[in-house]
Short mmCIF file of N, CA and C in Angstrom, two decimals:
data_model
loop_
_atom_site.label_atom_id
_atom_site.label_comp_id
_atom_site.label_asym_id
_atom_site.label_seq_id
_atom_site.Cartn_x
_atom_site.Cartn_y
_atom_site.Cartn_z
N MET A 1 0.81 -1.31 0.03
CA MET A 1 0.14 -0.24 0.06
C MET A 1 1.10 1.18 -0.16
N GLN A 2 1.67 1.15 0.66
CA GLN A 2 2.84 2.48 0.85
C GLN A 2 3.53 2.66 -0.60
N LYS A 3 3.69 1.59 -1.44
CA LYS A 3 4.41 2.06 -2.41
C LYS A 3 3.28 2.69 -3.40
N GLN A 4 2.14 2.20 -3.23
CA GLN A 4 1.01 2.83 -4.51
C GLN A 4 0.55 3.97 -3.90
N SER A 5 0.95 4.46 -2.66
CA SER A 5 0.39 5.88 -1.99
C SER A 5 1.58 6.60 -2.41
N THR A 6 2.95 6.57 -2.49
CA THR A 6 3.95 7.06 -2.68
C THR A 6 4.09 7.41 -4.35
N GLU A 7 3.77 6.15 -5.05
CA GLU A 7 3.77 6.70 -6.56
C GLU A 7 2.41 7.79 -6.98
N LYS A 8 1.42 7.68 -6.04
CA LYS A 8 0.60 8.36 -6.36
C LYS A 8 0.68 9.82 -6.02
N MET A 9 1.63 9.92 -4.70
CA MET A 9 1.89 11.21 -4.29
C MET A 9 2.82 11.99 -5.34
N LEU A 10 3.73 10.89 -5.78
CA LEU A 10 4.66 11.63 -6.71
C LEU A 10 4.02 12.14 -8.24
N LYS A 11 3.32 11.01 -8.31
CA LYS A 11 2.17 11.59 -9.87
C LYS A 11 1.94 12.95 -9.48
N ILE A 12 0.90 13.39 -8.59
CA ILE A 12 0.25 14.53 -8.08
C ILE A 12 1.23 15.63 -8.54
N ILE A 13 2.40 15.32 -7.42
CA ILE A 13 3.59 16.57 -7.56
C ILE A 13 3.94 16.93 -8.95
N THR A 14 4.33 16.06 -9.60
CA THR A 14 5.23 15.90 -10.87
C THR A 14 4.27 16.59 -12.01
N GLU A 15 2.83 16.05 -11.72
CA GLU A 15 1.78 17.16 -12.97
C GLU A 15 1.60 18.18 -12.66
N SER A 16 1.43 18.37 -11.36
CA SER A 16 1.10 19.92 -10.70
C SER A 16 2.10 20.42 -11.08
N ALA A 17 3.39 20.48 -10.75
CA ALA A 17 4.58 21.26 -11.00
C ALA A 17 4.65 21.43 -12.51
N ASP A 18 4.69 20.48 -13.51
CA ASP A 18 4.39 20.54 -15.23
C ASP A 18 3.43 21.51 -15.21
N HIS A 19 1.99 21.49 -14.93
CA HIS A 19 0.98 22.40 -15.16
C HIS A 19 1.30 23.54 -14.89
N ARG A 20 2.28 24.10 -13.97
CA ARG A 20 2.60 25.65 -13.92
C ARG A 20 3.66 26.14 -14.61
N GLY A 21 4.16 25.35 -15.15
CA GLY A 21 5.48 25.52 -15.85
C GLY A 21 6.82 25.13 -15.44
N GLY A 22 6.69 24.37 -14.20
CA GLY A 22 7.96 23.77 -13.47
C GLY A 22 8.79 23.10 -15.08
N ALA A 23 10.11 23.35 -14.64
CA ALA A 23 10.94 23.04 -15.60
C ALA A 23 12.07 21.74 -14.99
N ASP A 24 12.54 21.24 -15.91
CA ASP A 24 14.08 20.38 -15.32
C ASP A 24 13.43 19.67 -14.17
N ILE A 25 12.11 18.86 -14.04
CA ILE A 25 11.28 18.27 -13.16
C ILE A 25 12.35 17.04 -12.83
N GLN A 26 12.84 16.74 -11.62
CA GLN A 26 13.68 15.35 -11.40
C GLN A 26 12.89 14.75 -10.15
N VAL A 27 13.28 13.69 -9.95
CA VAL A 27 12.35 12.70 -8.92
C VAL A 27 14.29 11.71 -8.53
N LEU A 28 14.53 12.04 -7.29
CA LEU A 28 15.39 11.53 -6.82
C LEU A 28 15.02 10.41 -5.70
N ASP A 29 15.73 9.37 -6.07
CA ASP A 29 15.61 8.27 -5.04
C ASP A 29 16.30 8.38 -3.71
N ILE A 30 16.19 8.79 -2.74
CA ILE A 30 17.15 8.66 -1.62
C ILE A 30 16.76 7.58 -0.61
N ARG A 31 16.10 6.61 -0.59
CA ARG A 31 15.76 5.89 0.41
C ARG A 31 17.22 5.07 0.75
N ASN A 32 18.08 4.89 0.24
CA ASN A 32 19.23 4.31 0.46
C ASN A 32 20.38 5.34 0.97
N LYS A 33 19.95 6.33 1.06
CA LYS A 33 21.09 7.26 1.45
C LYS A 33 20.74 8.07 2.48
N THR A 34 19.50 8.35 2.86
CA THR A 34 19.16 8.87 4.12
C THR A 34 17.98 8.33 4.67
N SER A 35 17.48 8.76 5.98
CA SER A 35 16.43 8.28 6.35
C SER A 35 15.57 9.41 6.32
N ILE A 36 15.74 10.67 6.33
CA ILE A 36 14.77 11.77 5.89
C ILE A 36 13.77 12.23 5.13
N ALA A 37 13.85 11.46 3.98
CA ALA A 37 12.48 11.20 2.89
C ALA A 37 13.13 9.70 2.14
N ASP A 38 12.03 9.47 1.13
CA ASP A 38 12.28 8.50 0.08
C ASP A 38 12.78 9.21 -1.17
N TYR A 39 12.03 10.34 -1.26
CA TYR A 39 12.27 10.78 -2.54
C TYR A 39 12.57 12.48 -2.50
N PHE A 40 13.26 13.16 -3.02
CA PHE A 40 13.39 14.40 -3.41
C PHE A 40 12.84 14.56 -4.89
N VAL A 41 12.02 15.60 -4.91
CA VAL A 41 11.17 16.29 -6.27
C VAL A 41 12.02 17.53 -6.29
N ILE A 42 12.88 17.77 -7.58
CA ILE A 42 13.13 19.13 -7.63
C ILE A 42 12.81 19.68 -8.86
N VAL A 43 12.22 21.18 -8.83
CA VAL A 43 11.44 21.61 -9.88
C VAL A 43 12.10 23.24 -9.94
N SER A 44 12.52 23.61 -11.29
CA SER A 44 13.01 24.81 -11.36
C SER A 44 11.70 25.96 -11.97
N GLY A 45 12.02 27.04 -11.63
CA GLY A 45 10.86 28.03 -12.27
C GLY A 45 11.59 29.60 -12.69
N ASN A 46 11.28 30.25 -13.48
CA ASN A 46 12.00 31.68 -13.61
C ASN A 46 11.78 32.86 -12.66
N SER A 47 10.79 32.40 -12.12
CA SER A 47 10.33 33.90 -11.34
C SER A 47 9.53 33.50 -9.99
N THR A 48 9.82 34.40 -8.85
CA THR A 48 9.12 34.20 -7.71
C THR A 48 7.54 33.74 -7.98
N PRO A 49 7.07 34.48 -8.73
CA PRO A 49 5.30 34.58 -8.65
C PRO A 49 5.36 32.65 -9.26
N GLN A 50 5.87 32.62 -10.10
CA GLN A 50 6.02 31.18 -10.80
C GLN A 50 6.38 30.02 -9.65
N LEU A 51 7.29 30.41 -9.01
CA LEU A 51 7.88 29.42 -8.04
C LEU A 51 6.58 29.20 -6.81
N ASN A 52 5.90 30.45 -6.32
CA ASN A 52 4.59 30.45 -5.91
C ASN A 52 3.59 29.62 -6.43
N ALA A 53 3.39 29.80 -7.56
CA ALA A 53 2.35 29.22 -8.26
C ALA A 53 2.37 27.75 -8.73
N ILE A 54 3.68 27.35 -8.51
CA ILE A 54 4.11 26.17 -8.71
C ILE A 54 3.60 25.25 -6.99
N ALA A 55 4.07 25.89 -6.22
CA ALA A 55 3.96 25.31 -5.10
C ALA A 55 2.48 25.17 -4.34
N GLU A 56 1.85 26.17 -4.69
CA GLU A 56 0.38 26.32 -4.50
C GLU A 56 -0.69 25.34 -5.32
N GLU A 57 -0.15 24.81 -6.59
CA GLU A 57 -0.70 24.01 -7.35
C GLU A 57 -0.56 22.58 -6.61
N ILE A 58 1.03 22.51 -6.15
CA ILE A 58 1.21 21.26 -5.80
C ILE A 58 0.40 20.97 -4.59
N ASP A 59 0.47 22.11 -3.41
CA ASP A 59 -0.35 21.96 -2.00
C ASP A 59 -1.69 21.79 -2.38
N ASP A 60 -2.31 22.35 -3.16
CA ASP A 60 -3.85 22.18 -3.43
C ASP A 60 -4.05 20.78 -3.79
N ASN A 61 -3.73 20.76 -4.93
CA ASN A 61 -3.77 18.96 -5.34
C ASN A 61 -3.46 18.06 -4.31
N MET A 62 -2.38 18.17 -3.57
CA MET A 62 -2.02 17.19 -2.50
C MET A 62 -3.21 16.94 -1.51
N ALA A 63 -3.76 18.57 -1.31
CA ALA A 63 -4.53 18.70 -0.05
C ALA A 63 -5.93 17.63 -0.80
N LYS A 64 -6.43 18.21 -1.64
CA LYS A 64 -7.63 17.41 -2.46
C LYS A 64 -7.48 16.43 -2.38
N GLU A 65 -6.30 15.55 -2.39
CA GLU A 65 -6.29 13.93 -2.07
C GLU A 65 -5.82 13.13 -0.88
N GLY A 66 -6.13 14.23 0.02
CA GLY A 66 -5.96 13.82 1.72
C GLY A 66 -4.44 14.12 2.02
N TYR A 67 -3.30 14.52 1.40
CA TYR A 67 -1.75 14.40 1.95
C TYR A 67 -1.96 15.72 2.16
N GLU A 68 -1.23 15.53 3.63
CA GLU A 68 -0.93 16.83 4.37
C GLU A 68 0.44 17.55 4.14
N THR A 69 0.74 18.67 4.14
CA THR A 69 2.06 19.06 4.23
C THR A 69 2.45 19.17 5.62
N TYR A 70 3.37 18.81 5.77
CA TYR A 70 3.85 18.69 7.43
C TYR A 70 4.89 19.87 7.57
N HIS A 71 5.57 20.53 6.58
CA HIS A 71 6.20 21.68 6.89
C HIS A 71 6.56 22.22 5.51
N ASN A 72 6.60 23.84 5.38
CA ASN A 72 6.91 24.01 4.58
C ASN A 72 7.84 25.37 4.79
N GLU A 73 8.71 25.87 3.91
CA GLU A 73 9.54 27.06 3.77
C GLU A 73 9.66 27.47 2.81
N GLY A 74 9.85 28.90 2.74
CA GLY A 74 10.33 29.76 1.42
C GLY A 74 9.05 30.50 0.71
N ASN A 75 7.76 30.30 1.16
CA ASN A 75 7.18 31.06 0.24
C ASN A 75 7.11 32.57 0.32
N GLY A 76 6.52 33.32 -0.53
CA GLY A 76 6.62 34.64 -0.28
C GLY A 76 7.31 35.39 -1.38
N GLN A 77 8.71 35.81 -1.41
CA GLN A 77 9.63 36.54 -1.87
C GLN A 77 11.05 35.58 -2.14
N SER A 78 10.76 34.35 -1.54
CA SER A 78 11.80 33.46 -1.60
C SER A 78 12.24 33.07 -2.92
N ARG A 79 13.43 32.32 -3.17
CA ARG A 79 13.80 31.89 -4.46
C ARG A 79 14.11 30.33 -4.19
N TRP A 80 13.79 29.73 -3.07
CA TRP A 80 13.89 28.39 -2.89
C TRP A 80 12.36 27.85 -1.96
N ILE A 81 11.49 27.36 -2.35
CA ILE A 81 10.47 26.71 -1.46
C ILE A 81 10.61 25.27 -1.43
N ILE A 82 10.34 24.92 -0.21
CA ILE A 82 10.21 23.43 0.11
C ILE A 82 9.02 23.26 1.03
N LEU A 83 8.46 22.06 0.33
CA LEU A 83 7.30 21.30 0.76
C LEU A 83 7.64 19.90 1.06
N ASP A 84 7.44 19.80 2.67
CA ASP A 84 7.38 18.57 2.90
C ASP A 84 6.50 17.60 3.28
N TYR A 85 6.13 16.47 2.75
CA TYR A 85 5.18 15.73 2.97
C TYR A 85 5.68 14.28 3.30
N ALA A 86 6.84 14.32 4.06
CA ALA A 86 7.25 13.02 4.95
C ALA A 86 8.02 12.49 4.00
N ASP A 87 7.81 11.70 3.34
CA ASP A 87 8.29 10.56 2.65
C ASP A 87 8.65 11.40 1.09
N ILE A 88 8.41 12.35 0.93
CA ILE A 88 8.73 13.16 -0.26
C ILE A 88 8.85 14.56 -0.05
N ILE A 89 9.98 15.26 -0.23
CA ILE A 89 10.22 16.43 -0.23
C ILE A 89 10.82 17.29 -1.19
N VAL A 90 9.63 18.47 -1.73
CA VAL A 90 9.81 19.02 -2.71
C VAL A 90 10.36 20.26 -2.91
N HIS A 91 11.63 20.22 -3.78
CA HIS A 91 12.35 21.64 -3.70
C HIS A 91 12.10 22.33 -4.78
N ILE A 92 11.34 23.38 -4.85
CA ILE A 92 11.25 24.21 -5.99
C ILE A 92 11.93 25.34 -6.09
N PHE A 93 12.93 25.77 -7.10
CA PHE A 93 14.27 26.32 -6.99
C PHE A 93 13.92 27.73 -8.19
N HIS A 94 14.56 28.68 -7.79
CA HIS A 94 14.58 29.37 -9.06
C HIS A 94 16.15 29.12 -9.84
N ARG A 95 15.94 29.24 -10.98
CA ARG A 95 17.07 28.47 -11.59
C ARG A 95 18.32 28.53 -11.56
N ASP A 96 18.62 30.00 -11.03
CA ASP A 96 20.03 30.28 -10.15
C ASP A 96 20.34 29.80 -9.15
N MET A 97 19.17 29.84 -8.23
CA MET A 97 19.50 29.02 -7.00
C MET A 97 19.56 27.67 -6.98
N ARG A 98 18.94 27.27 -8.22
CA ARG A 98 19.29 25.41 -8.00
C ARG A 98 20.29 24.92 -8.85
N GLU A 99 20.98 25.84 -9.76
CA GLU A 99 22.57 25.99 -9.86
C GLU A 99 23.48 25.75 -9.15
N PHE A 100 23.07 26.94 -8.08
CA PHE A 100 24.05 27.09 -7.42
C PHE A 100 24.16 25.92 -6.29
N TYR A 101 23.24 25.64 -5.61
CA TYR A 101 22.97 24.37 -4.72
C TYR A 101 22.99 22.94 -5.17
N ASN A 102 22.59 23.39 -6.50
CA ASN A 102 23.14 21.77 -7.37
C ASN A 102 22.77 20.38 -6.46
N LEU A 103 21.60 20.49 -5.93
CA LEU A 103 21.05 19.06 -4.96
C LEU A 103 21.49 17.68 -5.90
N GLU A 104 20.81 17.79 -7.08
CA GLU A 104 21.02 16.20 -7.77
C GLU A 104 22.60 15.94 -7.78
N ARG A 105 23.76 16.82 -7.76
CA ARG A 105 25.09 16.55 -7.49
C ARG A 105 25.42 15.79 -6.01
N LEU A 106 24.87 16.65 -5.06
CA LEU A 106 25.15 16.11 -4.17
C LEU A 106 24.56 14.66 -3.22
N TRP A 107 23.25 14.24 -4.47
CA TRP A 107 22.67 13.15 -4.08
C TRP A 107 23.01 12.03 -5.42
N SER A 108 24.02 12.42 -6.35
CA SER A 108 24.16 11.68 -7.16
C SER A 108 24.15 10.33 -7.26
N ASP A 109 24.70 9.50 -6.31
CA ASP A 109 24.92 8.10 -5.78
C ASP A 109 23.23 7.39 -6.30
N GLU A 110 22.34 8.19 -6.06
CA GLU A 110 20.86 7.68 -6.07
C GLU A 110 20.33 7.74 -7.72
N GLU A 111 19.64 6.92 -8.03
CA GLU A 111 18.84 6.80 -9.27
C GLU A 111 17.93 8.34 -9.31
N GLU A 112 18.09 8.41 -10.68
CA GLU A 112 17.36 9.90 -10.94
C GLU A 112 16.31 9.56 -12.52
N GLU A 113 15.35 9.99 -12.03
CA GLU A 113 14.05 9.64 -13.28
C GLU A 113 13.93 11.07 -13.55
N GLU A 114 14.06 11.33 -14.88
CA GLU A 114 13.78 12.52 -15.15
C GLU A 114 12.22 12.36 -15.64
N VAL A 115 11.06 13.35 -15.51
CA VAL A 115 9.69 13.50 -15.76
C VAL A 115 9.71 14.47 -16.57
#
């Protein structure tokens, strides 16, 4: 059951991000690397309003399906928004911030799936 729920969550998140024009959507499987989460979803946007729209779309669609955000950071004027759904942590970056922090490189030992 857990696997189906996680797959459904990933689908909602990636489709929501794509719907709002999120770019370079990456799903990183980090289950064998850390216990903080099973997956990171990393998304880029071009402006603060777009980052906020992506975050809002994800959060709204997840709530409609009964998934609760445990923690979020960076709304408003931030260039990096984090949505924490326990098993999945979503990182929504302004393009230049994503390049600077390069989370994909930090977690490069894990499988990457481009969506």
